[in-house]
């Protein structure tokens, strides 16, 4: 099984429609409710990864579609689908840049991340580790 495949039988999945463009605070509240077993530093990592992926979808596509969290025993699989076919680019930013570090953070806080092309658009995904209490 590749990193992008989530065993649906072992996952508890929830999706949030992004077409209505919810406020980022609302997205973070939704993540906390969707993954109540994730706490402490892993929750902070998950919230930052979700924030970066959703922000990138709004900044770089015509229309973000949805955010999905699949909670597995030791990781949370995050997916954000948008309408742009352009793949995400892990860039290098200069010290004076105020943008361009989001995917660097996603890569640092995830055990794996990538994207999957869709018929129209793409899905950007990341796996964030957590250990249930």
PDB file of C-alpha atoms in Angstrom, residues 37-39 71-75 130-133:
ATOM      1  CA  UNK A  37      -7.950  11.580  20.153  1.00  0.00           C
ATOM      2  CA  UNK A  38      -5.107  13.783  18.907  1.00  0.00           C
ATOM      3  CA  UNK A  39      -3.740  16.080  21.616  1.00  0.00           C
ATOM      4  CA  UNK A  71      -7.858   9.088  11.653  1.00  0.00           C
ATOM      5  CA  UNK A  72      -5.910   5.849  11.861  1.00  0.00           C
ATOM      6  CA  UNK A  73      -4.409   4.175  14.943  1.00  0.00           C
ATOM      7  CA  UNK A  74      -1.082   6.060  14.805  1.00  0.00           C
ATOM      8  CA  UNK A  75      -1.467   8.720  12.119  1.00  0.00           C
ATOM      9  CA  UNK A 130      -0.052  10.786  16.719  1.00  0.00           C
ATOM     10  CA  UNK A 131      -0.099   8.309  19.556  1.00  0.00           C
ATOM     11  CA  UNK A 132      -3.528   7.754  21.115  1.00  0.00           C
ATOM     12  CA  UNK A 133      -3.681   8.261  24.868  1.00  0.00           C
TER      13      UNK A 133
END
